[in-house]
């Protein structure tokens, strides 16, 4: 496939640091869209603010780069007003789950057919490495110099609890799985959440002595296991990858179409 | 739609005006005293096959209408004081990204929770400068339901013409009061349709390159042209830039497209202004009481008149200057600490004193209040 067909070359080079994981997500994303055969004019990318959010400008889709935390709210307006569009919302961990937490749980509750991509590097990269709600206790950040006391969300559990009908997790090390989960998430008819562990060597890596980008990628390999793996029982520290929830419940735009039928039948 | 006489709340008149204007998509969150707008549209929009969504909060309501505008829809949200504060960031986004949308603020007492069920006009300057950064804004007002309806339609027209958010600055009295409304017939108030690009697929479309007349044809999300929309300073492609000359050009454009067209978006009403030596200036429900005073005093032969402003922002300074030229006494009637009085003073200049006749206690200013202060201003004592 021709990756460039999906990119806005005019806007390159991109602004990410060397070794940032976000470029891998971009690569997997365009391959997933290509694999699904979706036309570019039917794709909308809505993002918020942060390093991850810049992904929307680089793709040759309709792209809406919005406010910090509010991408899902804008996306809800796009999707409900024109349900034929495929809407993907790439977000950072702070963007999606701190300032955007309310929109995240409510989009999940509505089960609106949007794909939420949480690119989790456990830090606020763009503002220089502050701790996020996914950093976790004991991590270091510019705003947690004495080590972090804030407990973290588990994105998968949060999304599941809020009612998302497709929930999955992988890492940028597992590129093939990333592509295949992206395809599944985009094809899913309902609110889908895909958490992608991604590295920020510039801030999270440096602050927490995680080594180079390659070291961080290797830690994704060593620190994760497929869902249901026996290894997890022996070592609860391991993070599971794969599909956690995949079910069909009434989708919001379809439910709305039925509501219109009720309202107009008289 | 045929001519229909109704007896409605101001909030319902607003909803009816929005439907008349071709509203496609409404997103909102419950808040007093504007909730009836959402309740009315929750009935009407689905019945017309259009979209209504109750969002999780005020912020998301503002964001959702911007998203829906980009797919080619006429959109609106409604709120009151605290909700208007919450919407400011996204309102600025609509300014920057030039997204047509209508935001209703049925004003109540503030700051903070203030008094949800009592009247105020305390958000006049928030409407002007509530969102951060240099910008221009359009805000319209009305003192009766016929005008609530008309101004709502005009708000959509201005939003589409200039690719800008337009604020409808109503107040609790207008929102909740019931009076007659004659719903205009189809075509009676002209409607502005969105200007869309005629460029075909494969031809470069620049979403942020103004035409010679300053207007920017749009292309709907889902249509053939794909472009970037951002709240960052951007170039003609909609892509982020920090080139000083482009930033300057963008900000100039955002401000000039409004300020250079003040006369085209100025709506007002004048009562007995020709020979008036005393001139009251007012808007919203306060203008009802001001008009009542003017009529009573005129009946007694006093040369007094009223300029009612339906356009608050951009402030029609030239109009105010002209109307007050020959007056001996100018007084602004408003239910705040003199938020519009400041602008009137600037317009009138230093030769004449501009007085404030106000009320601040959550109660509507009535003719008696105005008359009492007016007598003092006229040197006649109470
Ligand atoms: S700061 Fe971190 S997240 Fe941002 S581009 Fe650099 S590596 Fe990536």
XYZ file of C-alpha atoms and ligand atoms in Angstrom:
656
model
C 0.000 0.000 0.000
C 0.992 3.609 -0.516
C 1.115 5.179 2.954
C 1.661 8.610 1.439
C -1.774 8.467 -0.180
C -3.178 8.991 3.317
C -0.755 11.676 4.485
C -0.629 15.426 3.995
C 2.965 15.670 2.900
C 2.738 19.432 2.815
C 2.602 19.406 6.602
C 5.648 17.241 7.180
C 8.109 16.936 8.845
C 5.946 16.106 11.859
C 6.559 17.733 15.235
C 7.167 14.604 17.309
C 10.529 13.941 18.994
C 12.828 11.279 17.623
C 11.845 8.021 19.287
C 8.262 9.094 20.131
C 5.740 6.280 19.916
C 3.021 8.359 18.303
C 4.399 7.956 14.773
C 3.939 4.191 15.062
C 0.263 4.754 15.866
C -0.079 7.012 12.820
C 1.498 4.360 10.628
C -0.738 1.592 11.965
C -3.791 3.794 11.684
C -3.473 4.552 7.975
C -2.737 0.869 7.302
C -5.853 -0.117 9.222
C -8.004 2.368 7.288
C -6.478 1.141 4.032
C -7.121 -2.460 5.027
C -10.752 -1.661 5.738
C -11.095 0.067 2.360
C -12.755 3.174 3.828
C -12.738 6.190 1.509
C -10.796 9.188 2.760
C -13.808 11.448 2.365
C -15.756 9.254 4.789
C -13.125 9.559 7.506
C -13.101 12.239 10.173
C -10.329 12.557 12.715
C -11.192 14.665 15.762
C -8.489 15.358 18.316
C -7.879 17.532 21.359
C -4.634 19.127 22.519
C -1.317 17.451 23.207
C 1.458 15.698 21.298
C -0.850 12.826 20.359
C -3.567 15.176 19.111
C -1.365 16.450 16.320
C -1.912 13.134 14.569
C -5.134 14.461 13.057
C -3.378 17.150 11.019
C -1.069 14.702 9.270
C -3.735 12.478 7.761
C -5.616 13.351 4.595
C -9.026 12.933 6.234
C -11.443 15.612 7.385
C -9.582 16.722 10.476
C -10.732 18.684 13.478
C -8.069 19.702 15.987
C -10.084 21.021 18.915
C -9.689 21.956 22.592
C -7.870 20.173 25.376
C -10.074 17.333 26.577
C -13.084 18.109 24.414
C -12.425 16.037 21.302
C -15.152 13.490 22.080
C -17.712 16.259 22.564
C -16.913 17.765 19.153
C -16.866 14.263 17.675
C -20.331 13.568 19.093
C -21.631 16.579 17.159
C -19.937 15.415 13.963
C -21.179 11.836 14.271
C -24.765 12.488 15.330
C -25.188 15.169 12.651
C -23.831 12.890 9.901
C -23.852 9.241 11.053
C -22.488 7.999 7.709
C -19.050 9.353 8.632
C -16.392 7.220 10.338
C -15.142 9.173 13.336
C -11.835 8.405 15.030
C -10.716 10.332 18.098
C -7.044 10.036 19.007
C -6.310 11.397 22.481
C -3.481 11.520 24.953
C -3.908 10.107 28.458
C -4.303 13.509 30.106
C -6.492 14.753 27.285
C -8.815 11.731 27.398
C -8.983 10.928 31.093
C -8.132 14.052 33.122
C -9.647 17.137 31.531
C -11.697 15.009 29.125
C -12.819 12.358 31.616
C -16.431 13.460 31.697
C -16.830 13.336 27.919
C -15.068 9.966 27.858
C -17.483 8.232 30.236
C -20.560 9.818 28.687
C -19.599 8.978 25.102
C -19.103 5.402 26.322
C -22.452 5.431 28.126
C -24.260 6.603 24.986
C -22.568 3.935 22.887
C -22.184 6.333 19.981
C -20.281 4.820 17.071
C -16.952 6.588 17.580
C -13.488 5.069 17.946
C -11.572 6.508 20.897
C -7.853 5.948 20.724
C -6.095 6.576 24.031
C -2.394 7.003 23.289
C -1.066 6.421 26.775
C 2.485 7.589 27.446
C 1.739 8.345 31.110
C 2.674 11.987 30.883
C 1.822 15.413 29.514
C 4.480 15.600 26.800
C 3.572 18.879 25.178
C 3.729 20.867 28.418
C 6.986 19.256 29.480
C 6.407 16.093 31.491
C 3.855 16.611 34.255
C 2.135 13.571 35.783
C -1.153 12.401 34.285
C -4.002 10.295 35.700
C -2.286 7.313 34.100
C 1.245 7.927 35.450
C 0.695 5.912 38.609
C 1.977 5.996 42.169
C 5.736 6.195 42.498
C 6.450 7.724 39.104
C 8.423 10.922 38.727
C 7.271 13.963 36.836
C 8.068 17.677 36.777
C 5.037 18.161 39.031
C 5.824 15.074 41.083
C 9.475 15.652 42.007
C 9.122 13.681 45.268
C 7.436 10.815 43.378
C 3.763 10.666 42.546
C 1.089 9.877 45.172
C -1.823 9.981 42.690
C -3.323 6.594 41.924
C -3.931 5.823 38.275
C -7.006 4.858 36.267
C -7.085 1.543 34.497
C -8.330 2.717 31.084
C -9.791 -0.667 30.211
C -11.746 -0.965 33.463
C -12.923 2.633 33.260
C -14.143 2.248 29.671
C -15.811 -1.048 30.512
C -17.519 0.389 33.575
C -18.732 3.393 31.611
C -20.374 1.129 29.054
C -18.069 1.054 26.028
C -19.078 -1.923 23.880
C -15.605 -2.567 22.501
C -12.559 -2.245 24.753
C -9.029 -3.294 23.856
C -5.418 -2.567 24.714
C -2.079 -3.004 23.026
C 1.271 -1.235 22.702
C 3.274 0.375 19.932
C 5.737 -2.522 20.180
C 2.997 -4.910 19.011
C 2.455 -3.244 15.658
C 0.598 -6.098 13.987
C -1.795 -6.388 16.904
C -2.166 -2.612 16.918
C -3.236 -2.678 13.271
C -5.653 -5.531 13.748
C -7.200 -4.011 16.896
C -7.542 -0.670 15.114
C -9.457 -2.408 12.349
C -11.715 -4.117 14.865
C -12.282 -0.923 16.823
C -13.115 1.101 13.699
C -15.448 -1.601 12.354
C -17.227 -2.006 15.686
C -20.748 -0.558 15.650
C -20.745 1.331 18.938
C -18.335 3.198 21.165
C -14.941 1.543 20.964
C -11.930 2.280 23.133
C -8.432 1.217 22.199
C -5.690 2.027 24.674
C -2.249 2.046 23.099
C 0.760 2.165 25.394
C 3.192 4.510 23.676
C 6.570 5.832 24.738
C 7.599 9.382 25.512
C 11.361 9.015 25.845
C 11.767 12.781 26.115
C 9.877 13.212 29.379
C 8.409 10.086 30.959
C 11.422 8.055 29.903
C 14.001 10.523 31.104
C 12.272 11.368 34.392
C 11.779 7.715 35.266
C 15.104 6.355 34.012
C 13.447 4.148 31.418
C 16.364 4.376 29.013
C 16.133 4.981 25.284
C 13.091 4.673 23.062
C 14.243 1.170 22.186
C 14.506 0.267 25.888
C 11.000 1.548 26.422
C 9.693 -0.461 23.472
C 11.349 -3.540 24.920
C 9.655 -2.889 28.248
C 6.296 -3.018 26.411
C 7.327 -6.415 25.072
C 8.457 -7.727 28.457
C 5.812 -6.031 30.585
C 2.684 -7.181 28.727
C 0.956 -10.491 28.034
C -2.064 -11.555 25.961
C -5.426 -11.392 27.754
C -6.024 -14.431 29.910
C -2.385 -15.486 29.946
C -1.354 -17.699 32.852
C 1.725 -15.567 33.322
C -0.481 -12.770 34.620
C -1.653 -14.958 37.497
C 1.942 -15.539 38.527
C 2.942 -11.910 38.029
C 0.105 -9.407 38.585
C 2.432 -6.583 37.515
C 2.072 -7.682 33.890
C -0.333 -5.683 31.734
C -2.772 -7.578 29.533
C -3.126 -6.919 25.816
C -6.032 -7.850 23.550
C -9.803 -7.480 23.462
C -11.564 -7.151 26.823
C -15.087 -6.262 25.736
C -16.773 -6.875 22.399
C -20.557 -6.796 22.475
C -23.414 -5.364 20.486
C -25.856 -2.985 22.158
C -28.111 -0.337 20.566
C -25.934 2.301 18.924
C -26.819 5.927 19.701
C -27.301 7.299 16.154
C -29.434 4.290 15.238
C -31.491 4.717 18.405
C -31.910 8.369 17.452
C -33.160 7.404 13.984
C -35.786 5.209 15.674
C -36.726 8.090 17.973
C -37.292 10.268 14.895
C -39.574 7.598 13.491
C -41.621 7.690 16.697
C -41.701 11.490 16.670
C -42.796 11.748 13.048
C -45.326 8.871 13.056
C -48.650 10.475 13.784
C -45.205 27.747 7.693
C -48.302 29.955 7.573
C -49.024 32.983 9.725
C -50.014 31.773 13.151
C -50.911 33.707 16.253
C -49.542 32.159 19.406
C -49.302 33.042 23.073
C -45.897 31.880 24.219
C -42.914 32.355 26.519
C -39.926 34.235 25.150
C -37.929 31.020 25.321
C -40.506 29.342 23.096
C -40.426 32.303 20.709
C -36.678 31.782 20.451
C -37.116 28.073 19.711
C -39.763 28.873 17.089
C -37.464 31.454 15.509
C -34.664 28.925 15.357
C -36.915 26.392 13.628
C -38.016 29.075 11.169
C -34.346 29.852 10.458
C -33.735 26.203 9.585
C -32.115 24.895 12.769
C -30.789 21.365 12.108
C -28.953 20.511 15.315
C -29.297 21.561 18.951
C -27.133 20.455 21.868
C -27.760 21.691 25.394
C -27.686 21.141 29.121
C -30.489 22.031 31.556
C -30.151 25.417 33.242
C -32.582 28.019 34.544
C -33.886 30.299 33.053
C -33.189 28.997 29.543
C -34.318 25.367 29.840
C -37.612 25.871 27.999
C -35.652 26.460 24.802
C -34.218 22.944 25.055
C -37.574 21.483 26.114
C -39.356 23.053 23.157
C -36.711 21.912 20.697
C -36.683 18.395 22.177
C -40.250 18.184 20.871
C -39.882 20.046 17.600
C -36.533 18.915 16.192
C -37.119 15.126 16.156
C -40.611 15.734 14.780
C -38.953 17.581 11.898
C -36.435 14.751 11.429
C -33.656 16.886 12.873
C -31.201 16.438 15.722
C -31.558 17.204 19.434
C -29.072 15.996 22.013
C -28.826 16.645 25.723
C -25.112 16.582 26.480
C -23.268 15.789 29.712
C -22.433 19.414 30.431
C -22.362 22.987 29.123
C -18.907 22.675 27.620
C -19.718 19.600 25.566
C -22.936 21.213 24.313
C -20.946 24.076 22.835
C -18.390 21.676 21.363
C -21.037 19.390 19.871
C -22.744 22.194 17.953
C -19.401 23.223 16.456
C -18.815 19.643 15.292
C -22.314 19.504 13.828
C -21.900 22.854 12.069
C -18.888 21.449 10.233
C -20.964 18.727 8.612
C -23.109 21.475 7.088
C -25.812 22.153 9.648
C -27.405 25.194 11.208
C -26.728 24.765 14.912
C -27.633 26.305 18.259
C -27.188 25.890 21.990
C -28.839 27.795 24.841
C -27.744 28.511 28.375
C -27.706 31.035 31.226
C -25.033 32.751 33.340
C -22.887 29.928 34.782
C -23.308 27.879 31.617
C -22.309 30.856 29.524
C -19.095 31.098 31.548
C -18.387 27.426 30.877
C -18.897 27.826 27.152
C -16.388 30.623 26.708
C -13.400 28.528 25.638
C -15.314 26.721 22.916
C -16.961 29.991 21.887
C -13.463 31.314 21.220
C -12.775 28.192 19.179
C -15.767 28.997 16.972
C -14.418 32.539 16.573
C -10.950 31.304 15.626
C -12.026 28.444 13.357
C -14.867 30.573 11.908
C -17.682 28.133 12.597
C -21.243 29.460 12.178
C -23.277 28.836 15.337
C -25.833 30.527 17.584
C -25.455 30.679 21.377
C -28.399 31.858 23.464
C -27.731 33.305 26.910
C -30.902 33.991 28.878
C -29.301 36.216 31.492
C -29.907 35.738 35.212
C -28.365 37.192 38.345
C -24.646 36.682 38.898
C -21.759 36.387 39.563
C -21.614 32.682 40.327
C -24.932 30.955 40.940
C -26.398 34.380 41.709
C -30.107 33.964 41.277
C -31.325 31.532 38.628
C -34.917 32.720 38.613
C -34.341 36.468 38.717
C -33.461 38.904 36.018
C -30.211 40.679 35.242
C -28.315 42.044 32.274
C -24.942 41.415 33.826
C -23.407 39.392 30.982
C -23.204 42.195 28.424
C -19.458 42.594 28.680
C -18.883 38.887 29.151
C -20.547 38.408 25.779
C -18.036 40.879 24.350
C -14.847 39.735 26.074
C -15.693 36.458 27.805
C -13.386 34.295 25.753
C -9.685 35.049 25.918
C -7.704 36.830 23.242
C -8.365 39.666 20.836
C -11.494 39.074 18.833
C -14.798 40.506 17.733
C -18.219 39.125 18.466
C -21.850 39.593 17.518
C -24.522 39.798 20.215
C -28.206 40.582 19.658
C -31.014 41.312 22.104
C -34.794 41.807 22.150
C -37.474 43.288 24.379
C -40.554 41.486 23.067
C -41.398 38.128 21.584
C -41.843 39.345 18.031
C -38.284 40.636 18.191
C -37.017 37.542 20.023
C -38.243 35.558 17.041
C -36.825 37.982 14.496
C -33.457 38.402 16.198
C -33.104 34.624 16.487
C -33.571 34.334 12.723
C -31.132 37.196 12.128
C -28.607 35.522 14.439
C -28.551 32.511 12.113
C -28.295 34.802 9.084
C -25.324 36.683 10.521
C -23.641 33.457 11.680
C -23.839 32.006 8.171
C -22.907 35.225 6.361
C -19.827 35.990 8.411
C -18.852 32.477 9.578
C -19.021 33.508 13.188
C -20.697 32.575 16.455
C -23.600 34.886 17.270
C -24.823 35.382 20.826
C -28.470 36.016 21.625
C -28.431 38.003 24.837
C -31.899 37.646 26.289
C -32.865 37.874 29.953
C -35.018 36.044 32.485
C -38.019 38.358 32.111
C -38.052 37.996 28.328
C -37.442 34.256 28.568
C -40.283 33.524 30.977
C -42.824 36.216 30.165
C -45.772 35.174 28.016
C -47.141 37.375 25.269
C -48.480 37.272 21.760
C -46.293 36.148 18.913
C -47.362 36.207 15.301
C -45.232 33.594 13.601
C -44.177 35.094 10.263
C -45.039 33.326 7.054
C -42.402 31.453 5.151
C -40.270 33.923 3.223
C -41.400 36.906 5.285
C -37.978 37.077 6.941
C -35.293 36.198 4.367
C -32.991 33.330 5.327
C -29.289 33.133 4.553
C -28.106 29.736 3.362
C -24.552 28.627 3.950
C -22.091 29.726 1.290
C -20.408 26.592 -0.029
C -17.454 26.336 -2.353
C -18.161 25.548 -5.983
C -14.678 24.055 -6.460
C -14.770 20.529 -7.806
C -12.880 17.525 -6.523
C -9.174 17.650 -7.330
C -9.055 21.458 -7.316
C -7.236 22.922 -4.317
C -9.741 24.337 -1.847
C -8.424 26.742 0.775
C -10.883 26.777 3.664
C -9.290 29.860 5.232
C -8.591 32.033 2.215
C -11.138 34.881 2.248
C -12.646 35.963 -1.072
C -12.339 39.571 -2.119
C -15.569 40.399 -0.266
C -14.101 38.867 2.901
C -16.372 35.816 2.878
C -15.075 32.253 3.057
C -17.027 29.557 1.209
C -17.288 26.387 3.283
C -17.133 22.703 2.465
C -18.960 20.148 4.595
C -17.131 17.354 6.393
C -17.977 14.289 4.323
C -17.833 16.246 1.085
C -14.975 15.983 -1.435
C -12.646 18.570 0.099
C -10.677 17.472 3.119
C -9.042 20.134 5.237
C -7.796 20.836 8.737
C -9.700 22.861 11.316
C -7.814 24.079 14.370
C -7.960 26.597 17.191
C -4.287 27.379 16.656
C -3.210 30.281 14.481
C -3.474 28.821 11.002
C -2.767 29.467 7.338
C -5.147 29.305 4.382
C -5.069 25.509 4.519
C -6.162 25.528 8.137
C -2.768 24.251 9.190
C -0.998 25.650 12.269
C 1.426 28.488 11.670
C 3.335 31.008 13.756
C 4.572 33.142 10.883
C 4.053 36.697 12.182
C 2.642 38.031 8.922
C 0.079 35.215 8.706
C -0.907 35.574 12.369
C -1.401 39.312 11.933
C -3.442 38.763 8.773
C -5.639 36.153 10.472
C -6.420 38.270 13.534
C -7.083 41.325 11.378
C -9.462 39.286 9.240
C -11.335 37.861 12.253
C -11.879 41.333 13.675
C -12.419 43.281 10.459
C -15.058 40.951 9.074
C -17.251 42.048 11.992
C -16.132 45.632 12.658
C -16.189 46.639 8.978
C -19.778 45.504 8.684
C -21.299 47.050 11.802
C -23.988 48.844 9.794
C -25.070 45.596 8.120
C -25.687 43.909 11.452
C -27.127 46.824 13.393
C -30.735 46.342 14.416
C -32.460 48.973 16.517
C -35.734 50.728 17.144
C -36.260 54.419 17.676
C -39.199 55.991 19.477
C -39.784 59.768 19.311
C -36.110 60.556 18.776
C -36.472 63.365 16.192
C -36.960 66.292 18.555
C -36.073 64.616 21.841
C -33.978 66.586 24.294
C -33.908 63.654 26.713
C -32.886 60.345 25.216
C -33.065 56.972 26.905
C -31.016 54.104 25.503
C -31.982 50.577 26.498
C -32.283 46.938 25.420
C -33.902 43.691 26.500
C -36.665 43.722 29.110
C -35.380 47.044 30.532
C -36.362 48.670 27.233
C -40.019 47.759 27.881
C -40.049 49.911 30.992
C -38.067 52.651 29.267
C -40.608 52.722 26.449
C -43.448 52.918 28.922
C -41.856 55.968 30.584
C -41.232 57.643 27.240
C -44.865 57.173 26.201
C -46.216 58.477 29.509
C -43.975 61.539 29.409
C -44.721 62.185 25.747
C -48.422 62.238 26.562
C -47.634 65.072 28.916
C -45.769 66.901 26.184
C -42.202 66.255 27.253
C -39.591 65.903 24.464
C -38.242 62.509 25.376
C -37.348 59.532 23.177
C -35.965 56.015 23.304
C -33.284 54.280 21.289
C -33.687 50.545 21.728
C -30.655 48.553 20.646
C -31.223 45.063 19.280
C -27.587 44.832 18.284
C -25.380 45.115 21.346
C -22.122 43.921 19.757
C -20.526 45.082 17.544
C -21.553 48.273 19.340
C -23.316 50.636 16.907
C -21.316 53.683 18.024
C -22.078 55.783 14.971
C -25.802 55.270 15.351
C -25.700 56.210 19.028
C -23.603 59.308 18.283
C -26.007 60.479 15.597
C -29.133 59.834 17.613
C -27.869 61.675 20.675
C -26.330 64.645 18.828
C -29.004 67.164 19.783
C -29.998 65.747 23.129
C -29.452 67.592 26.416
C -29.646 64.483 28.519
C -28.667 60.896 27.672
C -29.414 58.051 30.070
C -28.868 54.332 29.634
C -31.426 52.046 31.260
C -29.997 48.625 32.081
C -30.038 46.046 34.857
C -26.344 45.996 35.707
C -23.657 48.404 36.937
C -23.522 50.211 33.618
C -21.975 47.703 31.269
C -23.378 49.228 28.091
C -23.246 52.736 29.541
C -19.471 52.556 29.131
C -19.789 52.027 25.392
C -22.437 54.728 25.082
C -20.125 57.173 26.872
C -17.323 56.424 24.434
C -19.666 56.897 21.488
C -21.251 60.123 22.741
C -17.927 61.725 23.673
C -16.920 63.989 26.514
C -19.108 67.003 25.686
C -22.187 65.347 27.062
C -22.685 63.473 30.299
C -24.192 60.021 29.960
C -26.139 58.795 32.972
C -26.968 55.320 34.177
C -30.467 54.392 35.308
C -30.257 50.909 36.727
C -31.405 48.307 39.159
C -29.183 45.611 40.628
C -31.337 43.638 43.046
C -32.648 40.876 40.814
C -35.928 42.744 40.300
C -36.998 44.059 36.947
C -36.502 47.786 36.531
C -39.983 49.310 36.172
C -41.280 52.664 34.957
C -41.426 54.045 38.509
C -37.710 53.315 39.043
C -36.789 55.074 35.841
C -39.029 58.066 36.504
C -37.606 58.592 39.979
C -33.993 58.714 38.770
C -34.941 60.702 35.683
C -36.569 63.419 37.792
C -33.349 63.824 39.762
C -31.260 63.886 36.590
C -33.557 66.558 35.196
C -33.093 68.598 38.348
C -36.692 68.191 39.433
C -36.124 66.220 42.621
C -38.121 63.196 43.682
S 7.340 15.073 24.228
Fe 7.047 12.880 24.392
S 4.959 12.542 23.582
Fe 5.610 14.569 22.918
S 6.493 14.244 20.898
Fe 8.178 14.166 22.369
S 8.364 12.013 22.845
Fe 6.407 12.262 21.877
